[in-house]
């Protein structure tokens, strides 16, 4: 049994050699490895193998014939497929397995093995035919695919975990902020509400989440202004910032709220969701109101004794005649100056609170604006000798307004120009007619105003940080001036460069008549 050919002769009995050669050639030209084992011999040895089997395994026929197939498994004996194979052999059944085999040089190859028994007329198994294909490449591709899939799955898991963590992180931020936050779907159904909302409006999560905003708590959120914000304003004006709404809630009473709303516009799973932040400013407003009341009462109360002191000083001044010393006179003058200053400060405070409560009265009369500016400037110039204060230009216009208030504005602006120009003694005031407005500009060459301070100097009590200690003041002159000009339908603004100086300008509409 040295060559397959002899084997085959023996196997086939005395068929014609010619036919046999043909069959053998056919088998040898197959791509699959083919073997035949003899079941009647001990240990079921291989009695035939074709060329492809030699190529696949790397063994030559001489090394193959006579062996049991298991020699291909080398030491790799624990594969479950082996059990399947031996069961089929025992029961005489066809089977197909994919099994790890090893070539002569030790290389692993995956063998796709079809095994089928050959039976004699009595039904006894005489041989087995094994057809094998090297499917290593396919196995590798399969393996790579599995690995790839596992790696993708791993990445997805990681990403999902990251997303979940992000979500937890975000929701913990939302839960922590001291402002009420709601997330709504496009139909205004509440998707989530943070702890601050639940606490402020005394509701539970169950009563809130999943409900339409307007239906919450027995329709207590059915607020016209809120609807207007969400339905009319937000779709065209995203986001809506600091929208003030006052509402009387049945259980918690009247609340003043600042609403901030943002609709998510970019595509994605959160598109069209609405974030609604509700800041309860009821208490803050109340405190502001009390502060204003205090300001108004305090300045009013201060004014009364001061008026008396002023009267007494005037009385003393008139009593001077009879042999009073120069020193006494000078001291009295100083007292009068300080009393005036204090009087002005208190008047400003009073004005502030009047403006705040909308109680400022305008005594509207027509007046000559050029004349008013010059008069006011002349009066100030008297108090600051050595200053070069020039008024140029003219408008020739008549303004209808409160003359004393406009004078107060010019006074504030020129006084500031002096106060905030420690290194310069020059101030230029210009009067012009611009279209149907008068424009007054007060230019100084002093310290100037930084870009951060510029937008805020017209606020009540605002003073630029670095001047707090060096220059006295309460930060209300510009606020009052701004309000006065606004009440006269004009505008007041500033242009300034730090270190170069500032120009404050205001306009007033010219009376038609
Ligand atoms: P006050 O002078 O009492 O501080 P104002 O309301 O008149 O209050 O001015 C507000 C702030 O604006 C001042 O504190 C100062 O910082 C700034 N400011 C006003 N006028 C000038 C100016 N001409 N040059 C530089 N800074 C100015």
Tab-separated table of C-alpha atoms in Angstrom, residues 69-460:
chain	number	residue	atom	x	y	z
A	69	UNK	CA	-6.745	11.076	10.089
A	70	UNK	CA	-6.091	12.322	13.587
A	71	UNK	CA	-2.409	12.829	12.778
A	72	UNK	CA	-3.475	16.143	11.211
A	73	UNK	CA	-4.636	17.462	14.590
A	74	UNK	CA	-1.145	17.247	16.041
A	75	UNK	CA	-1.411	18.094	19.777
A	76	UNK	CA	-4.604	20.124	19.375
A	77	UNK	CA	-6.836	17.361	20.739
A	78	UNK	CA	-9.403	19.180	22.793
A	79	UNK	CA	-11.564	20.469	19.948
A	80	UNK	CA	-15.249	19.616	20.348
A	81	UNK	CA	-15.449	18.879	16.599
A	82	UNK	CA	-13.390	15.692	17.193
A	83	UNK	CA	-16.144	14.258	19.319
A	84	UNK	CA	-18.688	15.004	16.603
A	85	UNK	CA	-16.472	13.300	14.044
A	86	UNK	CA	-15.954	10.145	16.049
A	87	UNK	CA	-19.682	9.945	16.889
A	88	UNK	CA	-20.517	10.065	13.180
A	89	UNK	CA	-17.894	7.478	12.335
A	90	UNK	CA	-19.261	5.187	15.033
A	91	UNK	CA	-22.843	5.611	13.889
A	92	UNK	CA	-21.949	5.506	10.195
A	93	UNK	CA	-23.406	8.948	9.457
A	94	UNK	CA	-22.463	11.737	7.061
A	95	UNK	CA	-21.008	14.763	8.711
A	96	UNK	CA	-19.415	18.101	8.118
A	97	UNK	CA	-17.051	19.783	10.567
A	98	UNK	CA	-14.698	22.729	10.599
A	99	UNK	CA	-11.650	21.594	12.470
A	100	UNK	CA	-8.196	22.947	13.272
A	101	UNK	CA	-5.495	20.901	11.516
A	102	UNK	CA	-1.752	21.329	11.198
A	103	UNK	CA	0.438	21.092	8.143
A	104	UNK	CA	3.689	19.240	8.127
A	105	UNK	CA	5.579	22.493	8.874
A	106	UNK	CA	3.369	23.016	11.927
A	107	UNK	CA	1.213	25.795	10.388
A	108	UNK	CA	-2.381	25.811	11.495
A	109	UNK	CA	-5.008	25.472	8.806
A	110	UNK	CA	-8.768	25.325	9.118
A	111	UNK	CA	-10.113	22.225	7.495
A	112	UNK	CA	-13.692	22.065	6.312
A	113	UNK	CA	-14.166	18.304	6.314
A	114	UNK	CA	-17.034	16.349	4.781
A	115	UNK	CA	-17.024	12.748	5.876
A	116	UNK	CA	-19.293	10.099	4.485
A	117	UNK	CA	-19.356	6.339	4.996
A	118	UNK	CA	-19.270	3.822	2.143
A	119	UNK	CA	-21.414	0.732	2.760
A	120	UNK	CA	-21.388	-2.720	1.115
A	121	UNK	CA	-24.579	-4.406	-0.076
A	122	UNK	CA	-24.994	-5.872	3.423
A	123	UNK	CA	-25.072	-2.353	4.823
A	124	UNK	CA	-21.720	-2.650	6.596
A	125	UNK	CA	-19.381	0.299	6.495
A	126	UNK	CA	-16.316	-0.571	4.552
A	127	UNK	CA	-14.729	2.833	3.982
A	128	UNK	CA	-15.032	6.486	4.732
A	129	UNK	CA	-14.488	9.180	2.147
A	130	UNK	CA	-13.211	12.494	3.442
A	131	UNK	CA	-13.285	15.648	1.341
A	132	UNK	CA	-11.448	18.620	2.739
A	133	UNK	CA	-11.022	22.269	1.920
A	134	UNK	CA	-8.549	24.701	3.427
A	135	UNK	CA	-10.815	27.471	4.702
A	136	UNK	CA	-8.154	29.313	6.728
A	137	UNK	CA	-8.609	32.520	4.733
A	138	UNK	CA	-12.377	32.451	5.215
A	139	UNK	CA	-11.956	31.677	8.906
A	140	UNK	CA	-9.568	34.571	9.262
A	141	UNK	CA	-12.018	36.889	7.550
A	142	UNK	CA	-14.771	35.595	9.830
A	143	UNK	CA	-12.545	36.016	12.841
A	144	UNK	CA	-11.582	39.537	11.782
A	145	UNK	CA	-15.238	40.349	11.312
A	146	UNK	CA	-16.085	39.060	14.780
A	147	UNK	CA	-13.212	41.048	16.250
A	148	UNK	CA	-14.285	44.124	14.353
A	149	UNK	CA	-17.850	43.651	15.531
A	150	UNK	CA	-16.685	43.180	19.106
A	151	UNK	CA	-14.560	46.276	18.869
A	152	UNK	CA	-17.430	48.306	17.411
A	153	UNK	CA	-19.719	46.979	20.118
A	154	UNK	CA	-17.138	47.903	22.706
A	155	UNK	CA	-16.894	51.408	21.285
A	156	UNK	CA	-20.668	51.753	21.260
A	157	UNK	CA	-20.788	50.596	24.857
A	158	UNK	CA	-18.103	53.101	25.805
A	159	UNK	CA	-19.899	55.896	23.951
A	160	UNK	CA	-23.239	54.964	25.508
A	161	UNK	CA	-21.595	54.990	28.908
A	162	UNK	CA	-20.044	58.369	28.176
A	163	UNK	CA	-23.403	59.732	27.031
A	164	UNK	CA	-25.133	58.373	30.081
A	165	UNK	CA	-22.459	59.910	32.306
A	166	UNK	CA	-22.811	63.215	30.457
A	167	UNK	CA	-26.516	63.069	30.945
A	168	UNK	CA	-26.101	62.375	34.652
A	169	UNK	CA	-23.571	65.188	34.843
A	170	UNK	CA	-25.871	67.637	33.049
A	171	UNK	CA	-28.884	66.667	35.046
A	172	UNK	CA	-26.925	67.085	38.270
A	173	UNK	CA	-25.996	70.607	37.147
A	174	UNK	CA	-29.638	71.299	36.354
A	175	UNK	CA	-30.650	69.930	39.713
A	176	UNK	CA	-28.063	72.042	41.513
A	177	UNK	CA	-28.742	75.488	40.028
A	178	UNK	CA	-30.726	77.799	42.217
A	179	UNK	CA	-33.124	78.637	39.439
A	180	UNK	CA	-36.191	76.775	38.255
A	181	UNK	CA	-35.625	74.936	35.009
A	182	UNK	CA	-38.103	73.109	32.798
A	183	UNK	CA	-37.460	71.131	29.642
A	184	UNK	CA	-40.484	71.102	27.328
A	185	UNK	CA	-41.215	69.231	24.129
A	186	UNK	CA	-42.504	71.201	21.115
A	187	UNK	CA	-46.080	70.713	22.390
A	188	UNK	CA	-45.134	72.307	25.727
A	189	UNK	CA	-45.263	69.014	27.585
A	190	UNK	CA	-42.872	68.968	30.545
A	191	UNK	CA	-40.063	66.469	29.950
A	192	UNK	CA	-38.216	67.336	33.109
A	193	UNK	CA	-38.343	69.776	35.979
A	194	UNK	CA	-35.497	70.435	38.372
A	195	UNK	CA	-35.658	70.324	42.148
A	196	UNK	CA	-35.710	74.101	42.463
A	197	UNK	CA	-38.835	74.334	40.314
A	198	UNK	CA	-40.623	71.671	42.368
A	199	UNK	CA	-39.638	73.386	45.602
A	200	UNK	CA	-40.467	76.933	44.546
A	201	UNK	CA	-43.855	76.085	43.092
A	202	UNK	CA	-44.635	73.461	45.717
A	203	UNK	CA	-45.386	70.615	43.302
A	204	UNK	CA	-44.174	67.036	42.980
A	205	UNK	CA	-42.366	65.505	40.050
A	206	UNK	CA	-45.365	63.215	39.369
A	207	UNK	CA	-47.687	66.192	39.126
A	208	UNK	CA	-45.364	67.915	36.692
A	209	UNK	CA	-43.431	65.620	34.371
A	210	UNK	CA	-45.433	64.434	31.372
A	211	UNK	CA	-48.058	67.171	31.790
A	212	UNK	CA	-48.741	70.079	29.458
A	213	UNK	CA	-47.216	73.211	30.990
A	214	UNK	CA	-50.450	75.206	30.884
A	215	UNK	CA	-52.382	72.434	32.612
A	216	UNK	CA	-49.958	72.066	35.510
A	217	UNK	CA	-51.419	72.375	39.011
A	218	UNK	CA	-55.017	72.988	37.987
A	219	UNK	CA	-54.093	75.327	35.128
A	220	UNK	CA	-52.168	77.654	37.400
A	221	UNK	CA	-49.563	78.029	34.638
A	222	UNK	CA	-52.169	79.025	32.107
A	223	UNK	CA	-50.678	82.501	31.907
A	224	UNK	CA	-51.382	84.657	28.862
A	225	UNK	CA	-47.979	86.329	28.887
A	226	UNK	CA	-46.240	82.964	29.143
A	227	UNK	CA	-48.224	81.701	26.153
A	228	UNK	CA	-47.314	84.780	24.236
A	229	UNK	CA	-43.662	84.179	25.041
A	230	UNK	CA	-43.666	80.532	23.984
A	231	UNK	CA	-46.058	80.686	21.042
A	232	UNK	CA	-45.447	84.089	19.526
A	233	UNK	CA	-42.077	85.411	20.561
A	234	UNK	CA	-39.842	82.362	20.943
A	235	UNK	CA	-40.344	80.869	17.441
A	236	UNK	CA	-39.029	84.042	15.826
A	237	UNK	CA	-36.889	85.496	18.549
A	238	UNK	CA	-34.789	82.687	19.968
A	239	UNK	CA	-33.681	82.962	22.777
A	240	UNK	CA	-35.955	85.132	24.862
A	241	UNK	CA	-34.037	86.815	27.654
A	242	UNK	CA	-35.376	88.257	30.902
A	243	UNK	CA	-39.050	88.368	30.017
A	244	UNK	CA	-40.915	89.659	33.050
A	245	UNK	CA	-44.146	87.977	34.061
A	246	UNK	CA	-46.239	88.574	37.157
A	247	UNK	CA	-48.783	85.985	38.183
A	248	UNK	CA	-50.949	85.182	41.147
A	249	UNK	CA	-50.537	81.487	41.969
A	250	UNK	CA	-53.352	79.926	44.033
A	251	UNK	CA	-51.099	78.392	46.721
A	252	UNK	CA	-47.956	80.469	46.777
A	253	UNK	CA	-49.386	83.872	46.007
A	254	UNK	CA	-48.199	86.599	43.685
A	255	UNK	CA	-44.879	85.937	42.008
A	256	UNK	CA	-42.791	88.149	39.818
A	257	UNK	CA	-40.765	85.982	37.463
A	258	UNK	CA	-38.005	86.559	34.965
A	259	UNK	CA	-38.349	84.014	32.176
A	260	UNK	CA	-35.517	82.962	29.914
A	261	UNK	CA	-36.448	80.590	27.108
A	262	UNK	CA	-34.319	78.809	24.544
A	263	UNK	CA	-35.516	76.588	21.734
A	264	UNK	CA	-32.993	74.004	20.503
A	265	UNK	CA	-32.728	74.598	16.800
A	266	UNK	CA	-29.882	72.383	15.582
A	267	UNK	CA	-30.823	68.963	14.224
A	268	UNK	CA	-30.553	65.986	16.530
A	269	UNK	CA	-32.552	64.158	19.095
A	270	UNK	CA	-33.205	67.297	21.165
A	271	UNK	CA	-34.378	69.461	18.262
A	272	UNK	CA	-37.277	71.763	19.063
A	273	UNK	CA	-37.081	71.124	22.770
A	274	UNK	CA	-37.549	74.213	24.861
A	275	UNK	CA	-35.532	75.105	27.923
A	276	UNK	CA	-37.401	77.419	30.219
A	277	UNK	CA	-35.615	79.048	33.141
A	278	UNK	CA	-37.797	80.741	35.688
A	279	UNK	CA	-36.221	83.118	38.140
A	280	UNK	CA	-38.398	84.210	41.004
A	281	UNK	CA	-37.538	87.880	41.517
A	282	UNK	CA	-40.436	88.680	43.813
A	283	UNK	CA	-38.233	89.096	46.875
A	284	UNK	CA	-35.480	90.898	45.025
A	285	UNK	CA	-37.960	93.444	43.666
A	286	UNK	CA	-39.443	93.899	47.089
A	287	UNK	CA	-35.999	94.614	48.548
A	288	UNK	CA	-35.294	97.097	45.736
A	289	UNK	CA	-38.601	98.779	46.403
A	290	UNK	CA	-37.844	99.039	50.100
A	291	UNK	CA	-34.422	100.472	49.333
A	292	UNK	CA	-36.028	103.087	47.101
A	293	UNK	CA	-38.553	103.908	49.777
A	294	UNK	CA	-35.769	104.232	52.305
A	295	UNK	CA	-33.828	106.514	49.979
A	296	UNK	CA	-36.810	108.700	49.451
A	297	UNK	CA	-37.712	108.925	53.138
A	298	UNK	CA	-34.125	109.388	54.304
A	299	UNK	CA	-33.354	112.162	51.849
A	300	UNK	CA	-36.624	113.862	52.634
A	301	UNK	CA	-35.941	113.680	56.354
A	302	UNK	CA	-32.390	114.973	55.907
A	303	UNK	CA	-33.555	117.854	53.850
A	304	UNK	CA	-35.769	119.380	56.556
A	305	UNK	CA	-33.088	120.092	59.204
A	306	UNK	CA	-30.670	121.110	56.482
A	307	UNK	CA	-33.046	123.752	55.187
A	308	UNK	CA	-33.227	125.117	58.722
A	309	UNK	CA	-29.405	125.152	59.048
A	310	UNK	CA	-29.154	126.934	55.714
A	311	UNK	CA	-31.624	129.564	56.870
A	312	UNK	CA	-29.702	130.042	60.125
A	313	UNK	CA	-26.400	130.450	58.258
A	314	UNK	CA	-27.982	133.091	56.058
A	315	UNK	CA	-29.256	134.823	59.172
A	316	UNK	CA	-25.767	134.771	60.695
A	317	UNK	CA	-24.318	136.168	57.472
A	318	UNK	CA	-26.739	139.067	57.608
A	319	UNK	CA	-25.870	139.702	61.261
A	320	UNK	CA	-22.164	140.100	60.407
A	321	UNK	CA	-22.140	143.872	60.026
A	322	UNK	CA	-21.332	144.915	63.608
A	323	UNK	CA	-17.537	144.332	64.019
A	324	UNK	CA	-17.216	140.720	63.139
A	325	UNK	CA	-13.756	139.428	62.313
A	326	UNK	CA	-12.667	138.452	58.789
A	327	UNK	CA	-11.897	134.970	60.028
A	328	UNK	CA	-15.424	134.601	61.322
A	329	UNK	CA	-16.755	135.744	57.948
A	330	UNK	CA	-14.575	133.330	56.017
A	331	UNK	CA	-15.574	130.443	58.261
A	332	UNK	CA	-19.205	131.273	57.826
A	333	UNK	CA	-18.714	131.375	54.047
A	334	UNK	CA	-17.202	127.904	54.167
A	335	UNK	CA	-20.098	126.617	56.239
A	336	UNK	CA	-22.469	128.056	53.622
A	337	UNK	CA	-20.551	126.307	50.787
A	338	UNK	CA	-20.654	122.941	52.554
A	339	UNK	CA	-24.300	123.338	53.416
A	340	UNK	CA	-24.965	123.973	49.707
A	341	UNK	CA	-22.980	120.916	48.728
A	342	UNK	CA	-24.837	118.761	51.204
A	343	UNK	CA	-28.087	120.261	49.978
A	344	UNK	CA	-27.198	119.312	46.396
A	345	UNK	CA	-26.303	115.766	47.367
A	346	UNK	CA	-29.574	115.314	49.165
A	347	UNK	CA	-31.471	116.830	46.245
A	348	UNK	CA	-29.792	114.312	43.941
A	349	UNK	CA	-30.760	111.447	46.204
A	350	UNK	CA	-34.303	112.756	46.293
A	351	UNK	CA	-34.349	113.085	42.511
A	352	UNK	CA	-33.118	109.522	42.188
A	353	UNK	CA	-35.919	108.151	44.243
A	354	UNK	CA	-38.438	110.334	42.435
A	355	UNK	CA	-37.190	109.115	39.075
A	356	UNK	CA	-37.308	105.573	40.361
A	357	UNK	CA	-40.905	105.890	41.419
A	358	UNK	CA	-41.792	107.877	38.291
A	359	UNK	CA	-42.662	110.915	40.406
A	360	UNK	CA	-40.375	113.453	38.831
A	361	UNK	CA	-42.287	116.509	37.770
A	362	UNK	CA	-41.458	118.447	34.634
A	363	UNK	CA	-42.201	122.152	34.539
A	364	UNK	CA	-42.380	122.552	30.807
A	365	UNK	CA	-41.717	126.041	29.448
A	366	UNK	CA	-40.072	127.253	26.250
A	367	UNK	CA	-36.517	128.502	26.848
A	368	UNK	CA	-33.439	129.617	24.942
A	369	UNK	CA	-31.016	126.720	25.165
A	370	UNK	CA	-27.885	128.653	24.088
A	371	UNK	CA	-28.539	131.127	26.827
A	372	UNK	CA	-29.114	128.420	29.420
A	373	UNK	CA	-25.871	126.598	28.579
A	374	UNK	CA	-23.808	129.788	28.732
A	375	UNK	CA	-25.372	130.904	32.020
A	376	UNK	CA	-24.850	127.530	33.657
A	377	UNK	CA	-21.242	127.307	32.474
A	378	UNK	CA	-20.509	130.891	33.608
A	379	UNK	CA	-21.789	130.075	37.083
A	380	UNK	CA	-19.565	127.033	37.354
A	381	UNK	CA	-16.573	128.907	35.941
A	382	UNK	CA	-16.869	131.380	38.823
A	383	UNK	CA	-16.280	128.580	41.322
A	384	UNK	CA	-13.191	127.203	39.547
A	385	UNK	CA	-10.861	130.071	38.760
A	386	UNK	CA	-7.882	129.141	36.585
A	387	UNK	CA	-9.902	126.821	34.366
A	388	UNK	CA	-10.217	127.462	30.667
A	389	UNK	CA	-13.849	126.676	29.927
A	390	UNK	CA	-14.864	127.643	26.392
A	391	UNK	CA	-18.326	127.634	24.919
A	392	UNK	CA	-18.419	127.639	21.113
A	393	UNK	CA	-21.176	127.383	18.490
A	394	UNK	CA	-24.844	128.230	18.785
A	395	UNK	CA	-28.181	126.735	17.878
A	396	UNK	CA	-30.479	129.740	18.097
A	397	UNK	CA	-33.143	127.264	19.120
A	398	UNK	CA	-35.981	127.338	21.588
A	399	UNK	CA	-36.541	124.181	23.552
A	400	UNK	CA	-39.706	123.254	25.342
A	401	UNK	CA	-38.751	121.601	28.567
A	402	UNK	CA	-37.834	121.949	32.220
A	403	UNK	CA	-35.155	124.606	32.189
A	404	UNK	CA	-33.840	123.917	35.671
A	405	UNK	CA	-33.502	120.224	34.952
A	406	UNK	CA	-31.585	120.820	31.711
A	407	UNK	CA	-29.395	123.233	33.613
A	408	UNK	CA	-28.826	120.488	36.167
A	409	UNK	CA	-27.657	118.166	33.366
A	410	UNK	CA	-25.182	120.723	31.995
A	411	UNK	CA	-24.036	121.371	35.528
A	412	UNK	CA	-23.494	117.630	36.183
A	413	UNK	CA	-21.573	117.108	32.959
A	414	UNK	CA	-19.323	120.147	33.356
A	415	UNK	CA	-18.702	119.373	37.048
A	416	UNK	CA	-17.727	115.819	36.108
A	417	UNK	CA	-15.461	117.125	33.350
A	418	UNK	CA	-13.667	119.200	35.983
A	419	UNK	CA	-13.660	116.507	38.645
A	420	UNK	CA	-12.320	113.700	36.446
A	421	UNK	CA	-9.561	115.744	34.760
A	422	UNK	CA	-7.012	116.137	37.522
A	423	UNK	CA	-4.187	116.903	35.096
A	424	UNK	CA	-5.973	119.331	32.785
A	425	UNK	CA	-7.710	122.661	33.172
A	426	UNK	CA	-9.343	122.886	29.783
A	427	UNK	CA	-12.971	122.118	28.936
A	428	UNK	CA	-14.651	122.694	25.603
A	429	UNK	CA	-18.397	123.045	25.274
A	430	UNK	CA	-19.968	123.130	21.888
A	431	UNK	CA	-23.540	123.985	20.916
A	432	UNK	CA	-24.873	122.940	17.511
A	433	UNK	CA	-28.123	122.555	15.627
A	434	UNK	CA	-28.344	119.140	14.040
A	435	UNK	CA	-31.449	118.638	11.938
A	436	UNK	CA	-34.332	119.351	14.287
A	437	UNK	CA	-32.237	118.775	17.388
A	438	UNK	CA	-29.895	120.791	19.503
A	439	UNK	CA	-26.678	118.983	20.332
A	440	UNK	CA	-24.587	120.009	23.321
A	441	UNK	CA	-21.133	118.444	23.766
A	442	UNK	CA	-18.899	118.752	26.793
A	443	UNK	CA	-15.357	117.698	26.131
A	444	UNK	CA	-12.620	117.222	28.712
A	445	UNK	CA	-8.988	116.123	28.425
A	446	UNK	CA	-8.942	114.088	31.599
A	447	UNK	CA	-8.648	110.474	32.596
A	448	UNK	CA	-11.263	109.052	30.199
A	449	UNK	CA	-13.465	105.997	30.743
A	450	UNK	CA	-12.560	102.366	30.091
A	451	UNK	CA	-14.522	100.231	27.633
A	452	UNK	CA	-15.833	98.075	30.515
A	453	UNK	CA	-17.128	101.068	32.467
A	454	UNK	CA	-18.573	102.956	29.516
A	455	UNK	CA	-21.820	101.006	29.176
A	456	UNK	CA	-22.472	101.179	32.924
A	457	UNK	CA	-21.746	104.734	34.021
A	458	UNK	CA	-25.361	105.793	33.410
A	459	UNK	CA	-26.576	103.195	35.913
A	460	UNK	CA	-27.745	104.223	39.326
